[in-house]
Coordinates of C-alpha atoms in Angstrom, one line a residue:
M177 CA 113.8 -3.7 124.4
G178 CA 111.5 -1.6 122.1
K179 CA 112.5 1.8 120.8
V180 CA 111.2 5.0 122.5
S181 CA 109.2 7.3 120.1
P182 CA 111.0 10.6 119.7
F183 CA 107.7 12.4 120.0
L184 CA 106.9 10.6 123.3
F185 CA 110.4 11.5 124.6
L186 CA 109.8 15.2 123.7
V187 CA 106.4 15.2 125.5
V188 CA 107.9 13.7 128.6
L189 CA 110.8 16.1 128.5
V190 CA 108.6 19.2 128.3
L191 CA 106.4 17.9 131.2
V192 CA 109.3 17.2 133.4
E193 CA 110.7 20.7 132.7
T194 CA 107.3 22.2 133.6
L195 CA 107.1 20.3 136.9
T196 CA 110.6 20.8 138.0
L197 CA 111.1 24.5 137.1
G198 CA 107.6 25.7 138.1
T199 CA 107.5 28.2 135.2
V200 CA 108.4 27.5 131.6
S201 CA 109.5 30.5 129.6
S202 CA 111.3 31.3 126.5
S203 CA 112.3 34.1 124.2
D204 CA 114.2 35.1 121.1
S205 CA 115.0 32.4 118.5
D206 CA 113.9 29.3 120.4
S207 CA 110.5 30.6 121.5
E208 CA 108.5 29.6 118.4
A209 CA 109.6 25.9 118.6
S210 CA 109.1 25.8 122.4
I211 CA 105.6 27.2 122.6
H212 CA 104.3 24.9 119.9
D213 CA 105.9 21.9 121.7
V214 CA 104.3 23.0 125.0
L215 CA 100.9 23.0 123.3
R216 CA 101.4 19.5 121.9
A217 CA 102.6 18.3 125.2
H218 CA 99.3 19.4 126.7
G219 CA 97.2 17.5 124.1
L220 CA 96.6 20.5 121.8
P221 CA 97.7 21.0 118.2
G222 CA 100.8 23.1 118.0
G223 CA 99.4 25.4 115.3
L224 CA 96.9 27.0 117.5
L225 CA 99.5 29.8 117.9
P226 CA 101.1 31.2 114.7
K227 CA 104.8 31.7 113.9
G228 CA 106.2 35.0 115.0
V229 CA 106.1 34.4 118.8
A230 CA 108.6 36.6 120.5
S231 CA 108.4 35.1 124.0
F232 CA 106.1 33.1 126.3
S233 CA 105.7 32.0 130.0
L234 CA 103.7 29.2 131.6
D235 CA 103.1 29.0 135.3
A236 CA 102.9 25.3 136.2
D237 CA 101.0 26.0 139.4
T238 CA 98.2 28.0 137.9
G239 CA 98.4 27.0 134.3
L240 CA 98.5 30.6 133.2
L241 CA 100.0 30.9 129.7
D242 CA 101.2 34.3 128.5
V243 CA 102.4 34.6 124.9
E244 CA 103.9 37.7 123.4
L245 CA 103.9 38.0 119.6
S246 CA 106.2 40.3 117.6
Q247 CA 103.2 42.2 116.4
P248 CA 99.4 41.9 116.2
C249 CA 98.7 39.8 113.1
Y250 CA 96.3 37.7 111.0
A251 CA 96.7 34.0 110.2
K252 CA 94.9 32.0 107.5
Y253 CA 94.2 28.3 108.3
D254 CA 93.5 25.8 105.5
G255 CA 89.7 25.5 105.2
V256 CA 89.1 28.0 108.0
D257 CA 88.4 31.8 107.9
L258 CA 90.9 34.3 109.2
A259 CA 92.1 34.4 112.8
Y260 CA 93.3 37.6 114.5
F261 CA 96.0 37.6 117.2
D262 CA 96.7 40.5 119.5
R263 CA 100.3 41.2 120.4
A264 CA 99.6 39.6 123.8
V265 CA 97.6 36.3 123.9
R266 CA 96.9 34.5 127.2
G267 CA 94.8 31.8 128.7
N268 CA 94.7 29.0 131.3
L269 CA 96.4 25.9 129.9
S270 CA 95.5 22.4 131.0
F271 CA 95.7 19.0 129.3
G272 CA 93.5 19.2 126.2
A273 CA 92.2 22.7 127.0
L274 CA 93.0 26.4 126.8
R275 CA 90.3 28.3 128.7
G276 CA 89.7 32.0 129.4
V277 CA 91.4 33.0 126.2
E278 CA 92.2 36.6 125.6
G279 CA 93.7 38.2 122.5
L280 CA 92.3 35.8 119.8
S281 CA 89.4 36.4 117.4
Q282 CA 88.0 34.4 114.5
E283 CA 86.1 35.6 111.5
E284 CA 82.6 34.3 110.9
L285 CA 80.8 35.7 107.8
F286 CA 82.6 39.1 108.0
V287 CA 82.0 39.2 111.8
W288 CA 84.9 39.0 114.2
L289 CA 84.0 36.9 117.3
P290 CA 86.3 36.6 120.3
V291 CA 87.5 33.0 121.0
K292 CA 86.8 32.3 124.7
G293 CA 88.2 28.8 124.9
I294 CA 89.7 25.8 123.0
L295 CA 89.0 22.2 123.9
V296 CA 90.0 18.7 122.7
S297 CA 87.7 16.5 124.7
D298 CA 88.3 13.3 122.7
P299 CA 91.7 13.1 121.0
S300 CA 90.7 10.1 118.9
S301 CA 87.8 12.0 117.3
G302 CA 90.1 14.4 115.4
V303 CA 87.9 17.3 116.4
I304 CA 88.7 20.5 118.2
L305 CA 86.1 22.7 119.8
F306 CA 86.2 26.5 119.8
D307 CA 84.1 28.5 122.3
I308 CA 83.1 31.7 120.5
G309 CA 80.7 32.8 123.2
L310 CA 77.4 32.3 121.3
A311 CA 78.2 28.7 120.4
H312 CA 80.8 26.0 120.2
K313 CA 82.3 25.5 116.8
R314 CA 83.7 22.0 115.8
L315 CA 86.7 22.0 113.5
S316 CA 89.1 19.4 112.3
R317 CA 92.1 19.2 114.5
S318 CA 94.4 18.5 111.5
V319 CA 93.9 22.1 110.3
F320 CA 95.8 23.4 113.4
E321 CA 98.7 21.0 113.5
D322 CA 101.2 23.3 111.8
P323 CA 101.8 26.9 112.9
P324 CA 100.7 29.3 110.1
E325 CA 102.5 32.4 109.0
C326 CA 101.1 35.5 110.7
Q327 CA 100.7 38.6 108.5
P328 CA 100.3 42.3 109.6
N329 CA 97.0 42.7 107.7
S330 CA 94.2 40.3 106.7
A331 CA 94.6 40.9 103.0
A332 CA 98.2 39.5 103.2
A333 CA 97.0 36.6 105.3
E334 CA 94.4 35.8 102.6
I335 CA 97.1 35.7 100.0
A336 CA 99.5 33.7 102.2
G337 CA 96.9 31.2 103.2
D338 CA 95.5 30.6 99.7
G339 CA 98.7 31.0 97.6
E340 CA 96.8 33.5 95.4
V341 CA 94.8 36.6 95.7
A342 CA 91.5 35.7 97.4
I343 CA 88.3 35.9 95.4
R344 CA 86.7 37.7 98.3
K345 CA 88.9 40.8 98.0
V346 CA 88.2 43.7 100.3
E347 CA 90.1 46.9 101.0
E348 CA 91.8 46.9 104.4
Y349 CA 92.3 49.6 106.9
T350 CA 94.4 49.8 110.0
E351 CA 91.6 51.4 112.1
K352 CA 89.5 49.3 114.4
L353 CA 85.9 50.1 115.0
T354 CA 83.9 48.5 117.7
V355 CA 80.1 48.2 117.3
V356 CA 77.5 46.7 119.6
V357 CA 74.5 45.0 117.8
D358 CA 71.6 43.5 119.8
G359 CA 73.8 43.7 122.9
V360 CA 76.7 41.7 121.2
E361 CA 80.1 43.5 120.7
F362 CA 81.9 43.1 117.3
L363 CA 85.2 44.3 116.0
V364 CA 84.9 45.8 112.5
E365 CA 88.2 45.7 110.6
K366 CA 87.2 44.9 107.1
S367 CA 85.7 47.4 104.7
T368 CA 82.2 45.7 105.0
F369 CA 80.6 44.2 108.0
T370 CA 77.1 42.6 107.7
Y371 CA 74.7 41.4 110.3
K372 CA 71.2 40.2 109.4
Q373 CA 69.9 42.9 107.0
G374 CA 72.3 45.6 108.3
T375 CA 75.6 46.8 106.8
V376 CA 78.5 48.7 108.1
K377 CA 80.8 49.9 105.3
V378 CA 84.2 51.7 105.7
V379 CA 84.0 54.0 102.7
R380 CA 87.5 55.3 103.3
P381 CA 89.8 55.6 106.3
G382 CA 87.9 57.5 109.0
E383 CA 84.6 57.5 107.2
V384 CA 81.9 54.8 107.9
R385 CA 78.3 54.3 106.5
V386 CA 75.7 52.3 108.5
D387 CA 72.6 51.1 106.7
R388 CA 69.4 49.3 107.9
F389 CA 70.5 48.3 111.4
N390 CA 68.3 47.6 114.4
N391 CA 69.8 48.4 117.9
I392 CA 73.3 49.4 117.0
Q393 CA 75.8 51.3 119.2
I394 CA 79.1 52.8 118.0
K395 CA 81.8 54.6 119.9
A396 CA 83.3 56.4 117.0
Q397 CA 86.3 58.5 118.2
G398 CA 87.4 60.6 115.3
Y399 CA 85.2 58.9 112.7
N400 CA 82.7 60.5 110.3
I401 CA 79.6 58.2 110.4
S402 CA 76.4 58.3 108.5
F403 CA 73.3 56.3 109.5
D404 CA 70.5 55.6 107.0
R405 CA 67.2 53.8 107.7
C406 CA 68.2 52.4 111.1
N407 CA 66.2 51.8 114.3
N408 CA 67.5 52.6 117.8
I409 CA 71.0 53.9 117.2
Y410 CA 73.6 55.3 119.6
A411 CA 76.7 57.1 118.5
E412 CA 79.4 58.6 120.7
G413 CA 82.4 60.7 120.0
G414 CA 82.3 61.0 116.3
Q415 CA 83.9 63.8 114.3
K416 CA 80.7 64.2 112.1
I417 CA 77.5 62.2 112.6
S418 CA 74.8 62.2 110.0
V419 CA 71.4 60.4 110.5
H420 CA 68.7 60.0 107.9
R421 CA 65.3 58.3 108.2
C422 CA 66.0 56.6 111.5
S423 CA 63.4 56.0 114.2
N424 CA 65.2 56.6 117.4
A425 CA 68.7 58.2 117.6
Q426 CA 70.9 59.2 120.5
I427 CA 74.1 61.1 119.7
V428 CA 76.7 62.0 122.4
Q429 CA 79.7 64.3 122.3
S430 CA 80.1 64.7 118.5
S431 CA 81.7 67.7 116.8
S432 CA 79.2 68.0 114.0
I433 CA 75.7 66.5 113.9
V434 CA 73.1 66.4 111.1
V435 CA 69.8 64.6 111.6
K436 CA 67.0 64.5 109.1
R437 CA 63.6 62.9 108.9
C438 CA 63.8 60.9 112.2
N439 CA 61.1 60.2 114.7
D440 CA 62.9 60.8 118.1
V441 CA 66.3 62.4 118.4
Y442 CA 68.3 63.0 121.6
V443 CA 71.6 65.0 121.3
T444 CA 73.9 65.7 124.2
G445 CA 77.2 67.6 124.2
G446 CA 77.3 68.3 120.4
G447 CA 79.1 71.0 118.5
D448 CA 77.2 72.3 115.5
V449 CA 73.8 70.6 115.3
L450 CA 71.3 70.6 112.4
L451 CA 67.9 68.9 113.0
E452 CA 65.4 68.8 110.2
R453 CA 61.9 67.3 109.8
C454 CA 62.0 65.3 113.0
R455 CA 59.0 64.5 115.1
V456 CA 60.6 65.0 118.5
A457 CA 64.0 66.6 118.9
R458 CA 65.8 67.1 122.3
V459 CA 69.2 68.8 122.6
E460 CA 71.3 69.4 125.7
G461 CA 74.6 71.1 125.6
G462 CA 75.1 72.0 121.9
R463 CA 77.2 74.9 120.6
N464 CA 75.2 76.2 117.5
L465 CA 71.8 74.8 116.7
L466 CA 69.6 75.0 113.6
I467 CA 66.3 73.2 113.9
K468 CA 63.8 73.1 111.0
R469 CA 60.3 71.8 110.6
C470 CA 60.1 69.7 113.7
N471 CA 56.9 68.9 115.6
F472 CA 58.3 69.3 119.1
V473 CA 61.7 70.8 120.1
S474 CA 63.3 70.8 123.6
V475 CA 66.6 72.7 124.0
D476 CA 68.6 73.2 127.2
F477 CA 71.9 74.9 128.0
C478 CA 73.1 75.6 124.4
G479 CA 74.8 78.3 122.5
D480 CA 73.1 80.2 119.7
V481 CA 69.8 78.6 118.6
C482 CA 67.7 79.1 115.5
I483 CA 64.4 77.4 115.0
K484 CA 62.4 77.6 111.8
R485 CA 58.8 76.4 111.0
C486 CA 58.5 74.2 114.1
D487 CA 55.2 73.6 115.9
T488 CA 56.1 73.7 119.5
A489 CA 59.4 74.4 121.2
R490 CA 60.8 74.8 124.7
I491 CA 64.1 76.7 124.8
L492 CA 66.0 77.0 128.1
R493 CA 69.3 78.7 128.9
C494 CA 70.7 79.6 125.5
G495 CA 72.7 82.4 123.9
A496 CA 71.2 84.2 121.0
L497 CA 67.8 82.9 119.9
R498 CA 66.2 83.2 116.4
V499 CA 62.6 82.2 115.9
H500 CA 61.2 82.0 112.4
R501 CA 57.5 81.0 111.7
C502 CA 57.0 78.8 114.8
Y503 CA 53.6 78.3 116.3
S504 CA 54.5 78.3 120.0
V505 CA 57.9 78.8 121.6
D506 CA 58.4 78.8 125.4
V507 CA 61.7 80.6 126.4
W508 CA 63.6 80.9 129.7
G509 CA 67.0 82.3 130.3
C510 CA 68.0 83.3 126.7
N511 CA 69.5 86.4 125.3
N512 CA 69.0 88.5 122.2
I513 CA 65.7 87.0 121.0
L514 CA 64.8 87.8 117.5
V515 CA 61.4 86.8 116.1
H516 CA 60.1 86.6 112.6
R517 CA 56.4 85.7 112.3
G518 CA 56.3 83.5 115.4
K519 CA 54.9 83.4 118.9
V520 CA 57.4 83.4 121.8
N521 CA 56.2 83.0 125.4
C522 CA 58.7 84.3 127.9
M523 CA 58.7 82.2 131.1
G524 CA 59.1 84.5 134.1
N525 CA 61.6 87.3 134.0
Y526 CA 64.4 85.4 132.6
C527 CA 64.3 86.5 128.9
A528 CA 65.9 89.4 127.2
D529 CA 63.6 91.8 125.3
Q530 CA 62.2 90.4 122.1
Q531 CA 62.8 92.1 118.8
Q532 CA 60.9 91.5 115.6
Q533 CA 63.0 90.8 112.6
N534 CA 61.8 91.3 109.0
E535 CA 63.7 88.4 107.4
D536 CA 65.3 85.1 108.3
E537 CA 68.7 85.5 109.7
C538 CA 69.5 81.9 110.5
K539 CA 72.8 80.6 109.3
E540 CA 73.0 77.2 107.7
I541 CA 75.1 74.5 109.5

């Protein structure tokens, strides 16, 4: 009678346990070996998940696999760019496939793309397919046979994976910034993120510079972000947002906003706002506004407003209003209006009395 392969015996054992117990689970010291054995028993390479697994569970009825790592981490595979694992990774496990993956991303040319599924359609081909949403990436299965070390940051993973400091050395930060470019969401974790001709650069922790992007959206809670020579930008929740030479800009709920030399600007819910040399500027809900040399200005429900050398303006429901050398300004519902060499048209009886001032009293922002 021939000998039974130890590996075949292990596969049969794991499958029997899965069928008889209904749910396979493990934790503590034996979880790392167990989860990798379960992957192999289902026709997948065991190294798809890294070392450092704290616990896991597999529902035999639904195939739902839940894996808990000791911490979020990065892993470097031989010949493959970095992979990022959340603390919780999950997916639907079947023979030769892990679908509906959550908690795993792979780096592609400085862009982090979420992995949606993993498939081994032909075990004899030695190829494994990764579904990254936009396309399917074919990689050698042998790369993923052994579980890699998982490091708390990508710089350490580069060193651990290569055995030496990587040539492509970049400064790492713990903050995570999500951007949407052309309708596709990306996670920016390195100091430089490039897409087509555009660049997002983390200058220092909490400070980001965006150059030459088309159609970019950033929800920047607590960040200082500067945009230069971009088209169609949307920024929300930044500490300080600066925009220079962009075509269309929409900025929402930022503490401090500076926009210069842009075509069309729309600001809602800002703190201190400076708009200079813009073609069309619209502001709703700012605290203190200083607007200089714009062609058309529309302001509604703001605090103190000062406009200087603008062609046409429409100011509604503001606090104190300063007008300096503007051609035509329509005003409704503002208090304490001071005018220096400008024309103010009061709409109805909802303006305070106008006073002429002899010099510019606008405060810089």
